[in-house]
Amino acid sequence: MPFPTYRTRRLRESPALRRLVQETHLTPSELILPLFIVPGHGIRQEIASLPGQYHLSVDQAVTEAKAVVDHGIPAVLLFGLPESKDPLGREAYSPTGAVQQAVHAIKQAVPALVVITDVCLCEYTDHGHCGVVDGERIVNDLTLELLQRTALSHVEAGADMVAPSDMMDGRVGAIRACLDDKGYYQIPIMAYAAKYASSFYGPFREAVQSTPQFGDRRSYQMDPANAREAVREVQLDIAEGADIVMVKPALPYLDVIARVRQSTDLPLAAYNVSGEYAMIKAAARLGWLDEERAMLEALTSIKRAGADIIITYFAKEAVRLLERGAAW
Ligand code: PBG
């Protein structure tokens, strides 16, 4: 029934009609806001590379957590900065680290909020790599024990879920075994399953000073050219015990999100990373993009591709826009 019998424009005539046939809906309940925790007190310092995002000391993180809940956002993802960095990233698994303290304080003050922690060493190592280093090599199996200790320290502090982002082989299974062994069999793991060696992490690395001091992350993070491999990574993480799988970054990898969606019934998260956020912020600042519309369009595209959960620095702003009934 081609034109003139059929006209696609009939259903685009009014805002109400467009709403009626809208296929993808964004809601606050599928968003996760990342937070950056720093040592100290009374600190709420804007991050230069991530305008609108802050380095927060534990007390300020609690205030922010209350605001997150007030927005109807169910979860936060905590990253931490240490007092000092060393080759083995010791503060990552210190019971008195900034993240461990923040987990405890947030769960006390806002128990309804789901507190997820990023499990990785790169914010804590002086060389900036996500694992133990031997010469120029990142040693897989020695790293697993440190990741287990890190995850366990988060859970002992009260974390509701852990999210390993290091991309070492076998880390999901190692963390699962460690948590089960300590009786934490009910704590889910959100695995950064298909995590690419991406330039879009630039603003994040500036925020936590985790740029590798030598080499790059290509021996452990995925090659941006590969999509079949993403499905394999996801299947392996599921076999090791992942409860939620993630594709990261999101926007340059919408095809990967769609592909992974086809391959598993597990909840699928996508990480709208720092570079994706910073590009929209920067272009908007220059007057080259309408920030609000670009944000909603980008987030909706991630959902349309198949993500159930979106981790995004835009979470609070997006909720405010949705409540206003804004659209693209
Ligand atoms: C740690 C980690 C990174 C991000 C999340 N966890 C950086 C990296 O892998 O270099 C990036 C998040 C973002 O860019 O928003 N491994």
Short mmCIF file of C-alpha atoms and ligand atoms in Angstrom, two decimals:
data_model
loop_
_atom_site.label_atom_id
_atom_site.label_comp_id
_atom_site.label_asym_id
_atom_site.label_seq_id
_atom_site.Cartn_x
_atom_site.Cartn_y
_atom_site.Cartn_z
CA MET A 1 0.00 0.00 0.00
CA PRO A 2 2.34 2.73 -1.09
CA PHE A 3 1.62 6.44 -1.39
CA PRO A 4 -0.99 7.86 -1.72
CA THR A 5 -2.94 5.11 0.07
CA TYR A 6 -0.53 4.96 2.94
CA ARG A 7 0.95 8.09 4.49
CA THR A 8 3.37 7.76 7.42
CA ARG A 9 2.86 11.44 8.26
CA ARG A 10 -0.74 10.81 9.44
CA LEU A 11 0.51 9.63 12.81
CA ARG A 12 2.92 12.55 13.23
CA GLU A 13 0.33 15.30 13.04
CA SER A 14 0.06 16.34 16.71
CA PRO A 15 2.08 15.94 19.92
CA ALA A 16 -0.66 13.71 21.38
CA LEU A 17 -0.69 11.41 18.34
CA ARG A 18 3.09 11.20 18.39
CA ARG A 19 2.97 10.29 22.05
CA LEU A 20 0.43 7.59 21.32
CA VAL A 21 2.71 5.81 18.85
CA GLN A 22 6.01 6.44 20.63
CA GLU A 23 7.85 3.12 20.86
CA THR A 24 10.57 3.88 23.38
CA HIS A 25 10.04 5.55 26.75
CA LEU A 26 12.74 6.73 29.07
CA THR A 27 11.97 6.53 32.79
CA PRO A 28 13.91 7.52 35.92
CA SER A 29 13.77 3.95 37.22
CA GLU A 30 16.28 2.68 34.67
CA LEU A 31 18.97 5.29 35.33
CA ILE A 32 22.13 5.02 37.43
CA LEU A 33 24.14 8.10 38.39
CA PRO A 34 27.92 7.74 38.85
CA LEU A 35 29.46 9.65 41.80
CA PHE A 36 33.12 10.46 42.48
CA ILE A 37 34.13 10.11 46.11
CA VAL A 38 37.27 11.84 47.47
CA PRO A 39 38.94 11.77 50.90
CA GLY A 40 38.26 14.73 53.19
CA HIS A 41 35.30 16.67 54.48
CA GLY A 42 33.06 19.39 53.07
CA ILE A 43 34.35 18.92 49.52
CA ARG A 44 32.06 19.49 46.56
CA GLN A 45 34.36 20.49 43.76
CA GLU A 46 33.22 20.62 40.16
CA ILE A 47 35.24 18.37 37.82
CA ALA A 48 36.72 20.48 35.03
CA SER A 49 36.38 17.77 32.38
CA LEU A 50 32.83 16.86 33.48
CA PRO A 51 30.87 20.10 33.98
CA GLY A 52 27.98 19.54 36.39
CA GLN A 53 29.72 16.55 38.06
CA TYR A 54 31.58 16.87 41.36
CA HIS A 55 34.31 15.40 43.50
CA LEU A 56 32.42 14.69 46.72
CA SER A 57 33.70 13.94 50.19
CA VAL A 58 31.69 11.38 52.14
CA ASP A 59 29.43 13.96 53.86
CA GLN A 60 28.66 15.66 50.54
CA ALA A 61 28.06 12.29 48.88
CA VAL A 62 25.31 11.66 51.43
CA THR A 63 23.66 14.97 50.52
CA GLU A 64 23.92 14.06 46.85
CA ALA A 65 22.49 10.59 47.50
CA LYS A 66 19.41 12.18 49.05
CA ALA A 67 18.97 14.35 45.96
CA VAL A 68 19.30 11.28 43.73
CA VAL A 69 16.52 9.49 45.61
CA ASP A 70 14.36 12.62 45.46
CA HIS A 71 14.72 12.48 41.68
CA GLY A 72 13.32 8.94 41.64
CA ILE A 73 16.64 7.48 40.49
CA PRO A 74 17.08 4.03 42.07
CA ALA A 75 20.86 3.64 42.09
CA VAL A 76 24.28 5.27 42.20
CA LEU A 77 27.62 3.87 41.01
CA LEU A 78 30.53 4.91 43.22
CA PHE A 79 34.07 5.64 42.04
CA GLY A 80 36.80 6.65 44.46
CA LEU A 81 40.01 8.58 44.64
CA PRO A 82 42.69 7.59 47.16
CA GLU A 83 44.85 9.76 49.43
CA SER A 84 47.85 8.39 47.57
CA LYS A 85 48.50 5.90 44.78
CA ASP A 86 50.91 2.94 44.81
CA PRO A 87 51.80 0.00 42.50
CA LEU A 88 49.25 -2.36 44.07
CA GLY A 89 46.41 0.16 44.55
CA ARG A 90 46.17 -0.54 48.26
CA GLU A 91 43.47 2.01 49.02
CA ALA A 92 41.11 0.20 46.63
CA TYR A 93 40.67 -2.51 49.27
CA SER A 94 41.21 -0.49 52.42
CA PRO A 95 38.24 -0.73 54.83
CA THR A 96 38.72 2.99 55.54
CA GLY A 97 38.94 4.07 51.88
CA ALA A 98 36.74 6.91 50.65
CA VAL A 99 34.40 4.57 48.75
CA GLN A 100 34.02 2.15 51.68
CA GLN A 101 33.17 5.06 53.99
CA ALA A 102 30.77 6.56 51.48
CA VAL A 103 28.96 3.24 51.01
CA HIS A 104 28.46 2.97 54.74
CA ALA A 105 27.32 6.57 55.20
CA ILE A 106 24.94 6.51 52.24
CA LYS A 107 23.33 3.23 53.30
CA GLN A 108 22.82 4.66 56.81
CA ALA A 109 21.25 7.89 55.57
CA VAL A 110 19.39 6.69 52.47
CA PRO A 111 18.81 2.93 52.84
CA ALA A 112 16.39 2.81 49.90
CA LEU A 113 19.07 3.83 47.41
CA VAL A 114 20.85 0.97 45.64
CA VAL A 115 24.57 1.55 46.14
CA ILE A 116 26.72 -0.06 43.47
CA THR A 117 30.51 0.18 43.55
CA ASP A 118 32.93 0.15 40.65
CA VAL A 119 35.55 -2.52 41.32
CA CYS A 120 38.85 -1.64 39.68
CA LEU A 121 42.40 -0.69 40.59
CA CYS A 122 43.21 2.01 38.03
CA GLU A 123 42.12 4.94 40.21
CA TYR A 124 44.40 3.60 42.95
CA THR A 125 47.56 2.46 41.14
CA ASP A 126 50.42 4.90 40.53
CA HIS A 127 50.93 3.44 37.03
CA GLY A 128 47.23 3.88 36.21
CA HIS A 129 46.63 0.34 34.96
CA CYS A 130 43.72 -1.82 36.08
CA GLY A 131 45.92 -4.65 37.33
CA VAL A 132 49.22 -5.73 38.81
CA VAL A 133 52.12 -4.72 36.61
CA ASP A 134 55.24 -6.75 35.83
CA GLY A 135 57.53 -4.69 33.64
CA GLU A 136 55.22 -3.52 30.86
CA ARG A 137 52.79 -6.42 31.27
CA ILE A 138 49.49 -6.39 33.16
CA VAL A 139 49.39 -9.68 35.06
CA ASN A 140 45.93 -11.23 34.97
CA ASP A 141 45.83 -13.89 37.67
CA LEU A 142 47.67 -11.93 40.36
CA THR A 143 45.16 -9.12 39.88
CA LEU A 144 42.18 -11.36 40.65
CA GLU A 145 43.00 -11.58 44.32
CA LEU A 146 43.18 -7.79 44.67
CA LEU A 147 39.84 -7.45 42.88
CA GLN A 148 38.32 -10.00 45.26
CA ARG A 149 39.59 -8.02 48.22
CA THR A 150 38.26 -4.78 46.74
CA ALA A 151 34.80 -6.20 46.06
CA LEU A 152 34.66 -7.81 49.50
CA SER A 153 35.63 -4.54 51.22
CA HIS A 154 32.79 -2.76 49.41
CA VAL A 155 30.26 -5.41 50.35
CA GLU A 156 31.44 -5.47 53.96
CA ALA A 157 30.89 -1.70 54.01
CA GLY A 158 27.29 -2.34 52.89
CA ALA A 159 27.34 -2.17 49.07
CA ASP A 160 24.23 -3.61 47.43
CA MET A 161 26.01 -4.62 44.23
CA VAL A 162 29.54 -4.69 42.81
CA ALA A 163 30.56 -3.80 39.26
CA PRO A 164 33.98 -5.03 38.13
CA SER A 165 35.33 -2.83 35.32
CA ASP A 166 38.91 -4.05 35.05
CA MET A 167 38.48 -6.55 32.16
CA MET A 168 40.80 -9.20 33.63
CA ASP A 169 39.82 -12.73 32.54
CA GLY A 170 38.01 -14.67 35.23
CA ARG A 171 37.29 -11.78 37.57
CA VAL A 172 33.54 -12.27 37.70
CA GLY A 173 33.96 -15.89 38.77
CA ALA A 174 36.68 -14.97 41.25
CA ILE A 175 34.55 -12.25 42.85
CA ARG A 176 31.46 -14.50 42.89
CA ALA A 177 33.40 -17.28 44.62
CA CYS A 178 34.86 -14.87 47.17
CA LEU A 179 31.50 -13.27 48.02
CA ASP A 180 29.77 -16.65 48.27
CA ASP A 181 32.53 -17.95 50.49
CA LYS A 182 31.94 -15.08 52.92
CA GLY A 183 28.19 -15.61 52.92
CA TYR A 184 27.37 -12.73 50.55
CA TYR A 185 25.65 -14.99 48.04
CA GLN A 186 22.76 -12.52 47.70
CA ILE A 187 24.92 -9.65 46.40
CA PRO A 188 24.58 -9.30 42.61
CA ILE A 189 27.42 -8.60 40.20
CA MET A 190 27.01 -6.14 37.34
CA ALA A 191 29.82 -7.06 34.95
CA TYR A 192 31.40 -4.54 32.62
CA ALA A 193 31.25 -7.43 30.16
CA ALA A 194 31.91 -5.78 26.80
CA LYS A 195 34.16 -2.89 27.69
CA TYR A 196 36.09 -1.38 24.82
CA ALA A 197 39.51 0.31 24.81
CA SER A 198 37.87 3.65 24.08
CA SER A 199 39.08 7.22 23.75
CA PHE A 200 35.71 8.29 25.14
CA TYR A 201 36.94 7.65 28.70
CA GLY A 202 39.20 10.72 28.46
CA PRO A 203 37.25 13.09 30.74
CA PHE A 204 36.82 10.34 33.36
CA ARG A 205 40.55 9.63 33.43
CA GLU A 206 41.19 13.32 33.95
CA ALA A 207 38.67 13.30 36.81
CA VAL A 208 40.37 10.42 38.62
CA GLN A 209 43.91 10.84 37.24
CA SER A 210 43.97 7.28 35.96
CA THR A 211 45.61 7.73 32.57
CA PRO A 212 48.10 4.85 32.21
CA GLN A 213 51.66 6.08 32.82
CA PHE A 214 52.93 3.73 30.11
CA GLY A 215 51.26 1.92 27.24
CA ASP A 216 47.48 1.70 27.01
CA ARG A 217 44.64 -0.62 28.00
CA ARG A 218 44.46 -2.58 24.73
CA SER A 219 45.83 -5.81 26.22
CA TYR A 220 42.77 -6.09 28.46
CA GLN A 221 39.96 -3.88 27.11
CA MET A 222 38.28 -4.82 23.83
CA ASP A 223 39.18 -3.79 20.30
CA PRO A 224 36.57 -1.26 19.04
CA ALA A 225 36.47 -3.15 15.73
CA ASN A 226 35.01 -6.31 17.30
CA ALA A 227 31.32 -7.11 17.82
CA ARG A 228 31.16 -10.93 17.82
CA GLU A 229 33.74 -10.89 20.58
CA ALA A 230 31.37 -8.79 22.70
CA VAL A 231 28.81 -11.59 22.67
CA ARG A 232 31.53 -14.03 23.72
CA GLU A 233 32.64 -11.76 26.57
CA VAL A 234 29.04 -11.47 27.75
CA GLN A 235 28.49 -15.24 27.62
CA LEU A 236 31.66 -15.86 29.60
CA ASP A 237 30.67 -13.35 32.29
CA ILE A 238 27.22 -14.92 32.54
CA ALA A 239 28.81 -18.36 32.89
CA GLU A 240 30.97 -16.97 35.70
CA GLY A 241 27.94 -15.63 37.55
CA ALA A 242 27.16 -12.11 36.29
CA ASP A 243 23.63 -10.94 37.17
CA ILE A 244 23.63 -7.86 34.94
CA VAL A 245 25.86 -7.45 31.88
CA MET A 246 27.09 -4.16 30.49
CA VAL A 247 28.20 -2.70 27.19
CA LYS A 248 30.51 0.30 27.44
CA PRO A 249 30.71 2.93 25.93
CA ALA A 250 27.13 3.26 24.69
CA LEU A 251 26.65 5.63 21.75
CA PRO A 252 29.50 4.47 19.49
CA TYR A 253 28.44 0.86 20.27
CA LEU A 254 24.65 0.85 19.76
CA ASP A 255 25.06 -2.07 17.36
CA VAL A 256 26.84 -4.02 20.09
CA ILE A 257 24.03 -3.24 22.55
CA ALA A 258 21.48 -4.51 20.02
CA ARG A 259 23.52 -7.64 19.36
CA VAL A 260 24.05 -8.44 23.03
CA ARG A 261 20.33 -7.83 23.61
CA GLN A 262 19.59 -10.63 21.13
CA SER A 263 22.01 -12.99 22.86
CA THR A 264 20.82 -12.85 26.48
CA ASP A 265 17.69 -12.42 28.59
CA LEU A 266 19.68 -10.99 31.49
CA PRO A 267 19.25 -7.31 32.34
CA LEU A 268 21.50 -5.31 30.03
CA ALA A 269 23.16 -2.08 31.12
CA ALA A 270 24.87 0.47 28.89
CA TYR A 271 27.35 3.08 30.10
CA ASN A 272 26.87 6.51 28.54
CA VAL A 273 30.50 7.38 29.33
CA SER A 274 32.28 10.60 30.20
CA GLY A 275 33.29 11.46 26.64
CA GLU A 276 29.72 11.06 25.41
CA TYR A 277 28.59 13.42 28.17
CA ALA A 278 31.41 15.91 27.63
CA MET A 279 30.81 16.14 23.87
CA ILE A 280 27.22 17.23 24.37
CA LYS A 281 28.17 19.65 27.18
CA ALA A 282 30.96 21.20 25.13
CA ALA A 283 28.94 21.55 21.94
CA ALA A 284 26.06 23.07 23.91
CA ARG A 285 28.44 25.52 25.56
CA LEU A 286 29.58 26.63 22.12
CA GLY A 287 25.96 27.03 21.06
CA TRP A 288 26.29 24.24 18.49
CA LEU A 289 23.76 21.82 20.02
CA ASP A 290 20.56 22.11 22.02
CA GLU A 291 21.78 20.36 25.17
CA GLU A 292 18.40 19.19 26.46
CA ARG A 293 17.22 17.73 23.19
CA ALA A 294 20.57 16.13 22.40
CA MET A 295 20.65 14.53 25.86
CA LEU A 296 17.17 13.01 25.56
CA GLU A 297 17.80 11.86 22.01
CA ALA A 298 21.06 10.19 23.00
CA LEU A 299 19.60 8.44 26.06
CA THR A 300 16.52 7.33 24.13
CA SER A 301 18.71 5.86 21.40
CA ILE A 302 20.55 3.74 23.98
CA LYS A 303 17.24 2.42 25.29
CA ARG A 304 15.96 1.84 21.74
CA ALA A 305 19.08 -0.20 20.95
CA GLY A 306 18.09 -2.59 23.75
CA ALA A 307 19.54 -1.40 27.06
CA ASP A 308 17.39 -1.92 30.17
CA ILE A 309 19.61 0.21 32.37
CA ILE A 310 21.55 3.36 31.47
CA ILE A 311 24.47 4.57 33.54
CA THR A 312 24.73 8.28 32.83
CA TYR A 313 26.07 11.54 34.24
CA PHE A 314 22.91 13.11 32.80
CA ALA A 315 20.63 11.11 35.14
CA LYS A 316 19.35 13.97 37.32
CA GLU A 317 19.04 16.44 34.44
CA ALA A 318 17.24 13.85 32.33
CA VAL A 319 14.71 13.19 35.09
CA ARG A 320 14.01 16.90 35.44
CA LEU A 321 13.43 17.15 31.69
CA LEU A 322 11.17 14.09 31.60
CA GLU A 323 9.10 15.53 34.45
CA ARG A 324 8.68 18.71 32.43
CA GLY A 325 7.43 16.58 29.55
CA ALA A 326 10.35 17.68 27.38
CA ALA A 327 11.06 15.86 24.13
CA TRP A 328 13.58 16.08 21.34
C1 PBG B 1 37.87 1.99 35.44
C2 PBG B 1 36.79 2.67 34.72
C3 PBG B 1 36.87 3.59 33.66
C4 PBG B 1 35.57 4.02 33.42
C5 PBG B 1 34.75 3.35 34.29
N1 PBG B 1 35.51 2.51 35.07
C6 PBG B 1 38.04 4.13 32.93
C7 PBG B 1 38.89 3.28 32.11
O1 PBG B 1 38.63 2.10 31.88
O2 PBG B 1 39.90 3.82 31.66
C8 PBG B 1 35.17 5.06 32.40
C9 PBG B 1 33.90 5.79 32.72
C10 PBG B 1 33.65 6.99 31.88
O3 PBG B 1 34.42 7.33 30.95
O4 PBG B 1 32.63 7.65 32.14
N2 PBG B 1 38.46 0.92 34.81
#
